[in-house]
């Protein structure tokens, strides 16, 4: 199955996408993680992306489209993929259709996760990530066993994402409303949209999502 996950920052796309991909043997294509990796490696893409990400702005469509074309064509994505964080603009969605069409493929569904803004802000302010496996924890709702280190990487201290600073969070929410929310209409018009509540426990959201996908 080929699925894209839509939704505002902090709604749980990474959390749910990771589990969906793992349980079904599909590739997880997280553009945010790919960009953060490029930043950590100090590649030319990383240097350019860091400036935009730290300001809560989107990286340019051409760069993102090329990145996703390459990643989604790799062998591990042949059996299916879950995209987390792509598409983020209507041109990115149109480009994805073209990329899949060239390969004789189509997108099965676009899942939209939603939650109120005050909950998103709360989730992002308490988010901490493992720098090795990138798993997102939450100091309030989903803490690591010892409160500080990754459960799967003992001794590795969790870190806060640079773009989770309060002023950047607000900018990211604005950019989502302006640039990405129109994608809901785009996919509704194609009868591919599956709207799923992002409130509730991680397990409850996962069950709603898999139910909406008919899994
Ligand atoms: P990206 O990494 O995609 O960030 P985002 O969309 O802002 O989303 P987040 O990762 O912040 O949230 P999430 O929905 O994954 O939530 P999570 O599961 O972590 O993008 C970052 C930046 O990269 C962008 O701003 C942009 O600059 C650039 N970029 C990326 N893709 C791009 C593209 N295609 N085009 C252009 N630029 C691009 O959960 C959040 C927290 O809540 C965690 O602590 C988690 O433990 C907790 N949580 C999750 N579910 C629940 C629950 N049900 N109940 C309670 N807590 C929960
Ligand atoms: Mg994420």
Tab-separated table of C-alpha atoms and ligand atoms in Angstrom:
chain	number	residue	atom	x	y	z
A	1	UNK	CA	0.000	0.000	0.000
A	2	UNK	CA	1.161	3.556	-0.715
A	3	UNK	CA	-0.029	6.088	1.854
A	4	UNK	CA	0.762	9.714	2.672
A	5	UNK	CA	0.204	11.135	6.162
A	6	UNK	CA	-1.010	14.722	6.358
A	7	UNK	CA	-1.494	16.895	9.397
A	8	UNK	CA	-0.084	19.816	11.337
A	9	UNK	CA	3.228	19.782	13.203
A	10	UNK	CA	3.087	17.670	16.358
A	11	UNK	CA	-0.095	15.759	15.452
A	12	UNK	CA	1.643	12.362	15.452
A	13	UNK	CA	2.579	11.689	11.811
A	14	UNK	CA	6.027	10.391	12.740
A	15	UNK	CA	4.735	8.292	15.650
A	16	UNK	CA	1.947	6.678	13.634
A	17	UNK	CA	3.901	6.445	10.368
A	18	UNK	CA	6.773	4.606	12.019
A	19	UNK	CA	4.423	1.979	13.468
A	20	UNK	CA	2.384	1.578	10.276
A	21	UNK	CA	5.519	1.052	8.188
A	22	UNK	CA	7.066	-1.366	10.677
A	23	UNK	CA	3.956	-3.511	11.108
A	24	UNK	CA	3.357	-3.845	7.371
A	25	UNK	CA	6.926	-4.023	6.066
A	26	UNK	CA	6.570	-0.767	4.144
A	27	UNK	CA	9.260	1.880	3.759
A	28	UNK	CA	8.930	4.933	5.991
A	29	UNK	CA	9.742	8.037	3.980
A	30	UNK	CA	10.037	10.932	6.404
A	31	UNK	CA	11.236	14.064	4.645
A	32	UNK	CA	11.763	15.864	7.962
A	33	UNK	CA	14.074	13.060	9.144
A	34	UNK	CA	15.909	13.048	5.816
A	35	UNK	CA	16.497	16.796	6.101
A	36	UNK	CA	17.593	16.586	9.745
A	37	UNK	CA	20.059	13.858	8.725
A	38	UNK	CA	21.427	16.144	5.973
A	39	UNK	CA	21.778	18.940	8.555
A	40	UNK	CA	23.668	16.611	10.920
A	41	UNK	CA	25.972	15.484	8.072
A	42	UNK	CA	26.523	19.133	7.029
A	43	UNK	CA	25.851	18.323	3.360
A	44	UNK	CA	25.119	21.267	0.980
A	45	UNK	CA	21.401	20.378	1.207
A	46	UNK	CA	21.672	20.300	5.001
A	47	UNK	CA	23.287	23.719	5.179
A	48	UNK	CA	20.544	25.259	3.046
A	49	UNK	CA	17.725	23.344	4.758
A	50	UNK	CA	18.838	24.226	8.282
A	51	UNK	CA	18.282	27.949	7.731
A	52	UNK	CA	14.716	27.351	6.514
A	53	UNK	CA	13.817	24.688	9.086
A	54	UNK	CA	15.099	26.792	11.978
A	55	UNK	CA	12.856	29.605	10.723
A	56	UNK	CA	9.857	27.237	10.481
A	57	UNK	CA	9.716	27.664	6.689
A	58	UNK	CA	9.409	25.002	4.005
A	59	UNK	CA	12.327	23.802	1.917
A	60	UNK	CA	11.787	24.483	-1.821
A	61	UNK	CA	9.521	22.212	-3.854
A	62	UNK	CA	12.162	21.315	-6.482
A	63	UNK	CA	14.580	20.041	-3.865
A	64	UNK	CA	11.890	18.060	-2.023
A	65	UNK	CA	10.451	16.527	-5.191
A	66	UNK	CA	13.900	15.294	-6.308
A	67	UNK	CA	14.554	13.873	-2.833
A	68	UNK	CA	11.261	11.963	-2.774
A	69	UNK	CA	11.589	10.743	-6.358
A	70	UNK	CA	14.913	9.163	-5.478
A	71	UNK	CA	13.849	7.749	-2.103
A	72	UNK	CA	10.520	6.283	-3.243
A	73	UNK	CA	12.261	4.521	-6.151
A	74	UNK	CA	14.549	2.490	-3.895
A	75	UNK	CA	13.939	-1.269	-3.598
A	76	UNK	CA	12.641	-1.162	-0.011
A	77	UNK	CA	9.722	1.031	-1.163
A	78	UNK	CA	8.608	-1.388	-3.894
A	79	UNK	CA	6.217	-3.248	-1.557
A	80	UNK	CA	4.689	-0.030	-0.277
A	81	UNK	CA	5.521	3.123	1.599
A	82	UNK	CA	4.240	5.540	4.205
A	83	UNK	CA	5.187	9.167	3.601
A	84	UNK	CA	5.440	11.390	6.670
A	85	UNK	CA	5.817	15.079	5.884
A	86	UNK	CA	5.423	14.866	2.107
A	87	UNK	CA	3.588	16.259	0.206
A	88	UNK	CA	3.389	19.635	1.896
A	89	UNK	CA	2.251	21.783	-1.011
A	90	UNK	CA	-0.072	21.213	-3.951
A	91	UNK	CA	2.869	21.213	-6.438
A	92	UNK	CA	4.525	18.454	-4.352
A	93	UNK	CA	1.307	16.399	-4.473
A	94	UNK	CA	1.006	16.831	-8.243
A	95	UNK	CA	4.663	15.848	-8.671
A	96	UNK	CA	4.111	12.692	-6.581
A	97	UNK	CA	1.263	11.657	-8.860
A	98	UNK	CA	3.542	12.071	-11.869
A	99	UNK	CA	6.378	10.102	-10.248
A	100	UNK	CA	4.046	7.203	-9.379
A	101	UNK	CA	2.345	7.275	-12.777
A	102	UNK	CA	5.707	6.880	-14.543
A	103	UNK	CA	6.163	3.702	-12.505
A	104	UNK	CA	2.653	2.421	-13.222
A	105	UNK	CA	1.644	3.037	-9.607
A	106	UNK	CA	-0.956	5.109	-7.775
A	107	UNK	CA	-1.389	6.465	-4.284
A	108	UNK	CA	-3.875	4.414	-2.228
A	109	UNK	CA	-4.803	6.964	0.437
A	110	UNK	CA	-4.006	10.267	2.112
A	111	UNK	CA	-4.588	10.054	5.867
A	112	UNK	CA	-5.237	13.368	7.573
A	113	UNK	CA	-4.613	13.461	11.331
A	114	UNK	CA	-6.085	16.402	13.242
A	115	UNK	CA	-5.889	17.807	16.783
A	116	UNK	CA	-6.555	21.222	18.365
A	117	UNK	CA	-3.711	23.729	18.260
A	118	UNK	CA	-3.198	23.916	22.043
A	119	UNK	CA	-2.662	20.140	22.106
A	120	UNK	CA	-0.136	20.370	19.230
A	121	UNK	CA	1.833	23.043	21.090
A	122	UNK	CA	1.796	20.920	24.279
A	123	UNK	CA	3.011	17.853	22.405
A	124	UNK	CA	5.868	19.672	20.693
A	125	UNK	CA	7.047	21.400	23.851
A	126	UNK	CA	7.374	18.016	25.607
A	127	UNK	CA	8.794	16.093	22.622
A	128	UNK	CA	12.279	14.589	22.890
A	129	UNK	CA	13.939	12.439	20.233
A	130	UNK	CA	16.585	9.750	20.171
A	131	UNK	CA	19.484	11.088	18.081
A	132	UNK	CA	20.270	7.527	16.911
A	133	UNK	CA	16.928	5.925	15.921
A	134	UNK	CA	14.935	9.235	15.723
A	135	UNK	CA	12.067	7.774	17.757
A	136	UNK	CA	9.974	10.558	19.279
A	137	UNK	CA	9.132	10.358	22.968
A	138	UNK	CA	7.055	12.742	25.015
A	139	UNK	CA	7.994	13.763	28.541
A	140	UNK	CA	4.283	13.913	29.444
A	141	UNK	CA	2.340	11.454	27.309
A	142	UNK	CA	4.975	8.926	26.234
A	143	UNK	CA	8.115	9.138	28.356
A	144	UNK	CA	11.121	6.829	28.040
A	145	UNK	CA	11.394	4.181	30.774
A	146	UNK	CA	14.078	6.028	32.768
A	147	UNK	CA	12.807	9.522	31.907
A	148	UNK	CA	15.979	10.564	30.007
A	149	UNK	CA	17.443	7.948	27.687
A	150	UNK	CA	16.181	6.064	24.624
A	151	UNK	CA	14.609	2.706	25.587
A	152	UNK	CA	16.338	1.039	22.624
A	153	UNK	CA	19.692	2.829	23.000
A	154	UNK	CA	20.664	2.712	26.675
A	155	UNK	CA	22.856	5.644	27.687
A	156	UNK	CA	21.847	7.766	24.686
A	157	UNK	CA	20.331	10.984	26.006
A	158	UNK	CA	17.183	12.252	24.270
A	159	UNK	CA	17.393	15.658	22.607
A	160	UNK	CA	14.992	18.470	21.787
A	161	UNK	CA	14.460	19.343	18.122
A	162	UNK	CA	15.813	22.785	17.167
A	163	UNK	CA	12.498	23.709	15.514
A	164	UNK	CA	10.483	22.903	18.660
A	165	UNK	CA	11.378	26.310	20.140
A	166	UNK	CA	8.056	28.062	20.953
A	167	UNK	CA	8.347	30.870	18.362
A	168	UNK	CA	9.299	28.402	15.616
A	169	UNK	CA	6.368	26.153	16.516
A	170	UNK	CA	3.956	29.060	15.947
A	171	UNK	CA	5.547	29.829	12.572
A	172	UNK	CA	5.309	26.152	11.538
A	173	UNK	CA	1.601	26.106	12.434
A	174	UNK	CA	1.020	29.211	10.279
A	175	UNK	CA	2.944	27.721	7.368
A	176	UNK	CA	0.920	24.505	7.693
A	177	UNK	CA	-2.395	26.391	7.545
A	178	UNK	CA	-1.306	28.389	4.506
A	179	UNK	CA	0.700	25.894	2.429
A	180	UNK	CA	-0.324	22.388	3.462
A	181	UNK	CA	-3.959	22.469	4.641
A	182	UNK	CA	-5.174	23.003	1.020
A	183	UNK	CA	-4.007	19.443	0.328
A	184	UNK	CA	-7.033	18.134	2.237
A	185	UNK	CA	-9.313	19.530	-0.478
A	186	UNK	CA	-6.939	18.240	-3.146
A	187	UNK	CA	-7.174	14.643	-1.888
A	188	UNK	CA	-10.860	14.914	-0.975
A	189	UNK	CA	-11.490	15.776	-4.604
A	190	UNK	CA	-9.737	12.538	-5.571
A	191	UNK	CA	-11.730	10.494	-2.990
A	192	UNK	CA	-8.430	9.490	-1.406
A	193	UNK	CA	-8.771	11.441	1.841
A	194	UNK	CA	-9.215	9.506	5.110
A	195	UNK	CA	-9.812	11.838	8.064
A	196	UNK	CA	-8.672	10.430	11.389
A	197	UNK	CA	-8.848	12.088	14.842
A	198	UNK	CA	-5.344	12.627	16.243
A	199	UNK	CA	-6.625	12.973	19.820
A	200	UNK	CA	-6.610	9.954	22.110
A	201	UNK	CA	-3.804	7.602	23.052
A	202	UNK	CA	-1.219	6.544	20.479
A	203	UNK	CA	-2.909	3.109	20.316
A	204	UNK	CA	-6.373	4.607	19.823
A	205	UNK	CA	-5.182	6.837	16.991
A	206	UNK	CA	-3.402	3.889	15.396
A	207	UNK	CA	-6.570	1.786	15.497
A	208	UNK	CA	-8.641	4.590	13.949
A	209	UNK	CA	-6.043	5.041	11.231
A	210	UNK	CA	-5.754	1.368	10.304
A	211	UNK	CA	-9.558	1.120	10.393
A	212	UNK	CA	-9.845	4.062	7.997
A	213	UNK	CA	-7.351	2.343	5.696
A	214	UNK	CA	-9.269	-0.931	5.827
A	215	UNK	CA	-6.306	-2.799	7.350
B	1	LIG	P1	8.743	17.444	9.897
B	1	LIG	O1	9.825	16.718	10.571
B	1	LIG	O2	7.897	16.723	8.922
B	1	LIG	O3	7.873	18.166	11.011
B	1	LIG	P2	6.325	18.516	11.136
B	1	LIG	O4	5.443	18.267	9.985
B	1	LIG	O5	6.342	19.911	11.644
B	1	LIG	O6	5.800	17.474	12.133
B	1	LIG	P3	6.476	17.001	13.457
B	1	LIG	O7	7.577	16.043	13.152
B	1	LIG	O8	6.794	18.176	14.327
B	1	LIG	O9	5.250	16.277	14.158
B	1	LIG	P4	4.642	14.831	13.903
B	1	LIG	O10	3.297	15.000	13.285
B	1	LIG	O11	5.615	13.921	13.244
B	1	LIG	O12	4.423	14.395	15.415
B	1	LIG	P5	5.192	13.317	16.332
B	1	LIG	O13	4.812	11.939	15.927
B	1	LIG	O14	6.644	13.640	16.459
B	1	LIG	O15	9.354	18.710	9.132
B	1	LIG	C1	10.274	19.556	9.769
B	1	LIG	C2	10.694	20.658	8.809
B	1	LIG	O16	11.356	20.094	7.671
B	1	LIG	C3	9.556	21.510	8.206
B	1	LIG	O17	9.192	22.576	9.065
B	1	LIG	C4	10.198	21.991	6.909
B	1	LIG	O18	11.088	23.056	7.144
B	1	LIG	C5	11.015	20.787	6.462
B	1	LIG	N1	10.284	19.873	5.573
B	1	LIG	C6	9.966	18.556	5.831
B	1	LIG	N2	9.293	18.021	4.805
B	1	LIG	C7	9.153	18.997	3.868
B	1	LIG	C8	8.526	19.066	2.608
B	1	LIG	N3	7.891	18.004	2.077
B	1	LIG	N4	8.578	20.243	1.931
B	1	LIG	C9	9.207	21.317	2.432
B	1	LIG	N5	9.834	21.331	3.642
B	1	LIG	C10	9.804	20.175	4.355
B	1	LIG	O19	4.467	13.617	17.729
B	1	LIG	C11	4.665	14.854	18.395
B	1	LIG	C12	4.797	14.632	19.902
B	1	LIG	O20	3.543	14.187	20.401
B	1	LIG	C13	5.808	13.550	20.314
B	1	LIG	O21	6.387	13.922	21.530
B	1	LIG	C14	4.939	12.284	20.488
B	1	LIG	O22	5.504	11.391	21.435
B	1	LIG	C15	3.639	12.891	20.989
B	1	LIG	N6	2.455	12.164	20.575
B	1	LIG	C16	2.228	11.549	19.381
B	1	LIG	N7	0.990	11.008	19.354
B	1	LIG	C17	0.414	11.308	20.561
B	1	LIG	C18	-0.863	11.020	21.123
B	1	LIG	N8	-1.813	10.332	20.471
B	1	LIG	N9	-1.116	11.501	22.382
B	1	LIG	C19	-0.185	12.209	23.078
B	1	LIG	N10	1.053	12.495	22.583
B	1	LIG	C20	1.349	12.044	21.329
B	2	LIG	MG1	7.568	14.107	12.526
